[in-house]
Amino acid sequence: MTRLYLISPERLEHPSIFADDLRAALDGGDVAAFQLRLKGAADDAIARAADTLRPICQQRDVAFIMNDRPDLAVKLDCDGVHIGQDDMPYAEARRIVGPERQIGVTCRASRDLAMTAGEAGADYVAFGAFFPSTTKSVTTPASLEIIEWWSELFEIPCVAIGGITVENCRPVIAAGADFLAVAGGVWNHKDGPEAAVRAFNELFSADR
């Protein structure tokens, strides 16, 4: 069954205010993970956000994932790290975070990158973008076939990312994605984050 993987907004000027949105989202239903993705933010701003938001996730058994920075994942006691193709090799990230933390790897729309990451030991691979995204300008369009192919052949979970909303996600669920990574589709939902998470979970259970 598909589960939700939340990604933070790109900017969090006031983590304590956003904390209310995060609590509301997690009150809406099952969420597997939350990724703190603050591109270009200073380390102390990332640390402040992590220290505010991590307890909210961990109290609810939601994995708290740091984007791009294995060093901060360790320092800030995160449950894992998500690395892109331009960040660092998987082996180096694993050496930094140790055996216990999760590592996810962005594989865009590439079967080769996904197989390489899977063979190296990644805990999940991420494919996308499936739809135009408001949070990322440079996106590699991915087709649903890559999720169908991966889920038929490999045990390692796959995450679908890129512009996913309650309105457009059904084909991605049907293709076999283990997780849907969603940012704007939850935080900017017209009825608020709690309603968005509830709606996603209703679609997941309907698809079973």
mmCIF file of C-alpha atoms in Angstrom:
data_model
loop_
_atom_site.group_PDB
_atom_site.id
_atom_site.type_symbol
_atom_site.label_atom_id
_atom_site.label_comp_id
_atom_site.label_asym_id
_atom_site.label_seq_id
_atom_site.Cartn_x
_atom_site.Cartn_y
_atom_site.Cartn_z
ATOM 1 C CA MET A 1 0.000 0.000 0.000
ATOM 2 C CA THR A 2 1.200 3.478 -0.890
ATOM 3 C CA ARG A 3 2.126 5.839 1.957
ATOM 4 C CA LEU A 4 2.760 9.561 2.166
ATOM 5 C CA TYR A 5 6.225 11.116 2.356
ATOM 6 C CA LEU A 6 5.998 14.816 3.228
ATOM 7 C CA ILE A 7 8.606 17.341 2.113
ATOM 8 C CA SER A 8 8.942 20.674 3.866
ATOM 9 C CA PRO A 9 8.385 23.992 2.101
ATOM 10 C CA GLU A 10 11.579 25.438 0.595
ATOM 11 C CA ARG A 11 11.646 28.291 3.121
ATOM 12 C CA LEU A 12 10.797 28.163 6.808
ATOM 13 C CA GLU A 13 11.300 31.635 8.238
ATOM 14 C CA HIS A 14 9.476 30.645 11.430
ATOM 15 C CA PRO A 15 9.750 26.908 12.159
ATOM 16 C CA SER A 16 7.612 27.284 15.286
ATOM 17 C CA ILE A 17 4.722 28.642 13.184
ATOM 18 C CA PHE A 18 5.154 25.925 10.548
ATOM 19 C CA ALA A 19 5.131 23.377 13.385
ATOM 20 C CA ASP A 20 1.369 23.922 13.653
ATOM 21 C CA ASP A 21 0.960 23.020 9.963
ATOM 22 C CA LEU A 22 3.087 19.921 10.452
ATOM 23 C CA ARG A 23 1.061 18.806 13.477
ATOM 24 C CA ALA A 24 -2.152 19.369 11.523
ATOM 25 C CA ALA A 25 -0.819 17.329 8.592
ATOM 26 C CA LEU A 26 0.198 14.442 10.847
ATOM 27 C CA ASP A 27 -3.209 14.574 12.543
ATOM 28 C CA GLY A 28 -4.780 13.988 9.113
ATOM 29 C CA GLY A 29 -3.656 10.353 8.955
ATOM 30 C CA ASP A 30 -0.761 8.051 8.195
ATOM 31 C CA VAL A 31 2.505 9.700 7.129
ATOM 32 C CA ALA A 32 5.638 7.576 6.710
ATOM 33 C CA ALA A 33 8.285 10.293 6.640
ATOM 34 C CA PHE A 34 8.948 14.017 6.674
ATOM 35 C CA GLN A 35 11.941 15.459 4.817
ATOM 36 C CA LEU A 36 13.457 18.772 5.875
ATOM 37 C CA ARG A 37 14.491 20.340 2.581
ATOM 38 C CA LEU A 38 15.746 23.897 3.053
ATOM 39 C CA LYS A 39 17.813 24.609 -0.045
ATOM 40 C CA GLY A 40 20.420 27.288 0.486
ATOM 41 C CA ALA A 41 19.629 27.825 4.186
ATOM 42 C CA ALA A 42 22.448 28.357 6.675
ATOM 43 C CA ASP A 43 23.364 25.431 8.919
ATOM 44 C CA ASP A 44 22.085 27.172 12.032
ATOM 45 C CA ALA A 45 18.701 27.827 10.377
ATOM 46 C CA ILE A 46 18.482 24.161 9.370
ATOM 47 C CA ALA A 47 19.406 23.137 12.922
ATOM 48 C CA ARG A 48 16.764 25.426 14.404
ATOM 49 C CA ALA A 49 14.106 23.982 12.099
ATOM 50 C CA ALA A 50 15.206 20.401 12.783
ATOM 51 C CA ASP A 51 15.175 20.854 16.556
ATOM 52 C CA THR A 52 11.652 22.313 16.357
ATOM 53 C CA LEU A 53 10.152 19.785 13.935
ATOM 54 C CA ARG A 54 11.984 16.519 14.655
ATOM 55 C CA PRO A 55 10.253 15.859 18.014
ATOM 56 C CA ILE A 56 6.823 16.355 16.407
ATOM 57 C CA CYS A 57 7.651 13.648 13.851
ATOM 58 C CA GLN A 58 9.395 11.236 16.172
ATOM 59 C CA GLN A 59 6.622 11.385 18.787
ATOM 60 C CA ARG A 60 4.263 10.189 16.052
ATOM 61 C CA ASP A 61 6.655 7.547 14.669
ATOM 62 C CA VAL A 62 7.215 9.511 11.451
ATOM 63 C CA ALA A 63 10.767 9.210 10.087
ATOM 64 C CA PHE A 64 12.582 12.568 10.074
ATOM 65 C CA ILE A 65 14.805 12.814 6.981
ATOM 66 C CA MET A 66 17.430 15.466 6.244
ATOM 67 C CA ASN A 67 17.876 16.558 2.616
ATOM 68 C CA ASP A 68 21.367 16.584 1.060
ATOM 69 C CA ARG A 69 23.414 16.674 4.250
ATOM 70 C CA PRO A 70 24.542 13.394 5.850
ATOM 71 C CA ASP A 71 26.696 15.358 8.306
ATOM 72 C CA LEU A 72 23.682 17.298 9.602
ATOM 73 C CA ALA A 73 21.562 14.139 9.648
ATOM 74 C CA VAL A 74 23.982 12.731 12.224
ATOM 75 C CA LYS A 75 24.537 15.964 14.143
ATOM 76 C CA LEU A 76 20.802 16.714 14.408
ATOM 77 C CA ASP A 77 19.766 13.141 15.206
ATOM 78 C CA CYS A 78 17.660 12.578 12.082
ATOM 79 C CA ASP A 79 16.354 9.144 11.087
ATOM 80 C CA GLY A 80 17.928 9.358 7.660
ATOM 81 C CA VAL A 81 19.176 11.451 4.773
ATOM 82 C CA HIS A 82 18.048 11.949 1.182
ATOM 83 C CA ILE A 83 20.814 12.563 -1.349
ATOM 84 C CA GLY A 84 20.631 13.803 -4.924
ATOM 85 C CA GLN A 85 22.876 12.721 -7.764
ATOM 86 C CA ASP A 86 24.954 15.889 -7.362
ATOM 87 C CA ASP A 87 25.426 15.671 -3.592
ATOM 88 C CA MET A 88 27.818 12.790 -2.908
ATOM 89 C CA PRO A 89 28.141 9.080 -3.699
ATOM 90 C CA TYR A 90 25.969 6.692 -1.695
ATOM 91 C CA ALA A 91 29.009 4.964 -0.141
ATOM 92 C CA GLU A 92 30.331 8.231 1.267
ATOM 93 C CA ALA A 93 26.914 9.138 2.701
ATOM 94 C CA ARG A 94 26.657 5.687 4.292
ATOM 95 C CA ARG A 95 30.097 6.072 5.839
ATOM 96 C CA ILE A 96 28.989 9.366 7.430
ATOM 97 C CA VAL A 97 25.565 8.305 8.735
ATOM 98 C CA GLY A 98 26.452 4.752 9.767
ATOM 99 C CA PRO A 99 24.455 1.538 9.342
ATOM 100 C CA GLU A 100 21.288 2.461 11.251
ATOM 101 C CA ARG A 101 20.019 5.550 9.423
ATOM 102 C CA GLN A 102 18.051 5.414 6.190
ATOM 103 C CA ILE A 103 19.483 6.736 2.939
ATOM 104 C CA GLY A 104 17.283 7.579 -0.021
ATOM 105 C CA VAL A 105 18.684 8.455 -3.438
ATOM 106 C CA THR A 106 17.239 10.653 -6.187
ATOM 107 C CA CYS A 107 17.269 8.696 -9.452
ATOM 108 C CA ARG A 108 15.257 11.130 -11.589
ATOM 109 C CA ALA A 109 13.966 9.152 -14.569
ATOM 110 C CA SER A 110 16.941 6.799 -14.841
ATOM 111 C CA ARG A 111 16.767 3.033 -14.527
ATOM 112 C CA ASP A 112 20.565 2.885 -14.428
ATOM 113 C CA LEU A 113 20.832 5.305 -11.514
ATOM 114 C CA ALA A 114 18.137 3.401 -9.641
ATOM 115 C CA MET A 115 19.808 0.017 -10.126
ATOM 116 C CA THR A 116 23.170 1.473 -9.083
ATOM 117 C CA ALA A 117 21.635 2.966 -5.930
ATOM 118 C CA GLY A 118 19.772 -0.249 -5.130
ATOM 119 C CA GLU A 119 22.858 -2.404 -5.562
ATOM 120 C CA ALA A 120 24.863 -0.021 -3.366
ATOM 121 C CA GLY A 121 22.342 -0.498 -0.563
ATOM 122 C CA ALA A 122 19.978 2.500 -0.708
ATOM 123 C CA ASP A 123 16.911 2.162 1.530
ATOM 124 C CA TYR A 124 14.706 3.686 -1.158
ATOM 125 C CA VAL A 125 15.018 5.244 -4.627
ATOM 126 C CA ALA A 126 13.116 8.333 -5.754
ATOM 127 C CA PHE A 127 11.801 8.839 -9.289
ATOM 128 C CA GLY A 128 10.437 12.041 -10.764
ATOM 129 C CA ALA A 129 9.260 14.488 -11.657
ATOM 130 C CA PHE A 130 5.881 13.112 -12.698
ATOM 131 C CA PHE A 131 4.120 16.460 -12.933
ATOM 132 C CA PRO A 132 5.275 20.064 -13.233
ATOM 133 C CA SER A 133 6.391 21.134 -9.771
ATOM 134 C CA THR A 134 6.097 24.491 -8.076
ATOM 135 C CA THR A 135 9.091 23.807 -5.828
ATOM 136 C CA LYS A 136 11.644 22.722 -8.434
ATOM 137 C CA SER A 137 12.314 24.517 -11.686
ATOM 138 C CA VAL A 138 14.656 21.951 -13.249
ATOM 139 C CA THR A 139 12.786 18.682 -13.506
ATOM 140 C CA THR A 140 13.357 15.543 -15.499
ATOM 141 C CA PRO A 141 9.996 14.236 -16.665
ATOM 142 C CA ALA A 142 9.514 10.639 -15.547
ATOM 143 C CA SER A 143 6.973 8.214 -16.967
ATOM 144 C CA LEU A 144 4.802 5.893 -14.902
ATOM 145 C CA GLU A 145 6.474 2.950 -16.668
ATOM 146 C CA ILE A 146 9.599 3.388 -14.538
ATOM 147 C CA ILE A 147 7.576 2.823 -11.351
ATOM 148 C CA GLU A 148 5.788 -0.192 -12.847
ATOM 149 C CA TRP A 149 9.142 -1.638 -13.940
ATOM 150 C CA TRP A 150 10.812 -1.018 -10.591
ATOM 151 C CA SER A 151 8.000 -2.334 -8.417
ATOM 152 C CA GLU A 152 7.762 -5.546 -10.458
ATOM 153 C CA LEU A 153 11.475 -6.315 -10.301
ATOM 154 C CA PHE A 154 12.848 -4.910 -7.037
ATOM 155 C CA GLU A 155 12.059 -5.150 -3.344
ATOM 156 C CA ILE A 156 13.560 -1.763 -2.463
ATOM 157 C CA PRO A 157 10.773 0.814 -2.053
ATOM 158 C CA CYS A 158 10.381 3.603 -4.572
ATOM 159 C CA VAL A 159 9.226 7.154 -3.974
ATOM 160 C CA ALA A 160 7.426 9.179 -6.648
ATOM 161 C CA ILE A 161 8.115 12.908 -6.518
ATOM 162 C CA GLY A 162 7.286 16.050 -8.430
ATOM 163 C CA GLY A 163 4.120 18.111 -8.462
ATOM 164 C CA ILE A 164 1.962 15.374 -6.914
ATOM 165 C CA THR A 165 -1.452 16.455 -5.616
ATOM 166 C CA VAL A 166 -4.631 14.788 -4.404
ATOM 167 C CA GLU A 167 -6.124 15.522 -7.839
ATOM 168 C CA ASN A 168 -3.422 13.940 -10.021
ATOM 169 C CA CYS A 169 -1.957 11.127 -7.917
ATOM 170 C CA ARG A 170 -4.212 8.187 -8.826
ATOM 171 C CA PRO A 171 -2.151 6.939 -11.807
ATOM 172 C CA VAL A 172 1.038 7.082 -9.719
ATOM 173 C CA ILE A 173 -0.570 4.985 -6.965
ATOM 174 C CA ALA A 174 -1.864 2.521 -9.561
ATOM 175 C CA ALA A 175 1.627 2.212 -11.081
ATOM 176 C CA GLY A 176 2.864 0.814 -7.764
ATOM 177 C CA ALA A 177 4.693 3.675 -6.029
ATOM 178 C CA ASP A 178 5.461 2.743 -2.413
ATOM 179 C CA PHE A 179 5.553 6.381 -1.327
ATOM 180 C CA LEU A 180 4.288 9.669 -2.755
ATOM 181 C CA ALA A 181 6.551 12.601 -1.903
ATOM 182 C CA VAL A 182 4.413 15.704 -1.569
ATOM 183 C CA ALA A 183 5.208 19.306 -0.634
ATOM 184 C CA GLY A 184 2.917 21.958 -2.136
ATOM 185 C CA GLY A 185 0.150 19.392 -2.613
ATOM 186 C CA VAL A 186 -0.217 19.304 1.175
ATOM 187 C CA TRP A 187 0.968 22.712 2.453
ATOM 188 C CA ASN A 188 -0.960 24.679 -0.201
ATOM 189 C CA HIS A 189 -4.095 22.514 -0.214
ATOM 190 C CA LYS A 190 -7.209 24.683 -0.302
ATOM 191 C CA ASP A 191 -8.649 23.063 2.833
ATOM 192 C CA GLY A 192 -5.345 22.918 4.727
ATOM 193 C CA PRO A 193 -2.697 20.256 5.378
ATOM 194 C CA GLU A 194 -4.842 18.047 7.606
ATOM 195 C CA ALA A 195 -7.528 17.717 4.922
ATOM 196 C CA ALA A 196 -4.868 17.025 2.288
ATOM 197 C CA VAL A 197 -3.294 14.153 4.267
ATOM 198 C CA ARG A 198 -6.730 12.715 4.990
ATOM 199 C CA ALA A 199 -7.624 12.848 1.281
ATOM 200 C CA PHE A 200 -4.368 11.150 0.229
ATOM 201 C CA ASN A 201 -4.900 8.359 2.751
ATOM 202 C CA GLU A 202 -8.465 7.803 1.532
ATOM 203 C CA LEU A 203 -7.099 7.346 -1.993
ATOM 204 C CA PHE A 204 -4.404 4.939 -0.757
ATOM 205 C CA SER A 205 -6.882 2.725 1.070
ATOM 206 C CA ALA A 206 -9.336 2.821 -1.857
ATOM 207 C CA ASP A 207 -6.584 1.520 -4.145
ATOM 208 C CA ARG A 208 -5.759 -1.534 -2.045
#
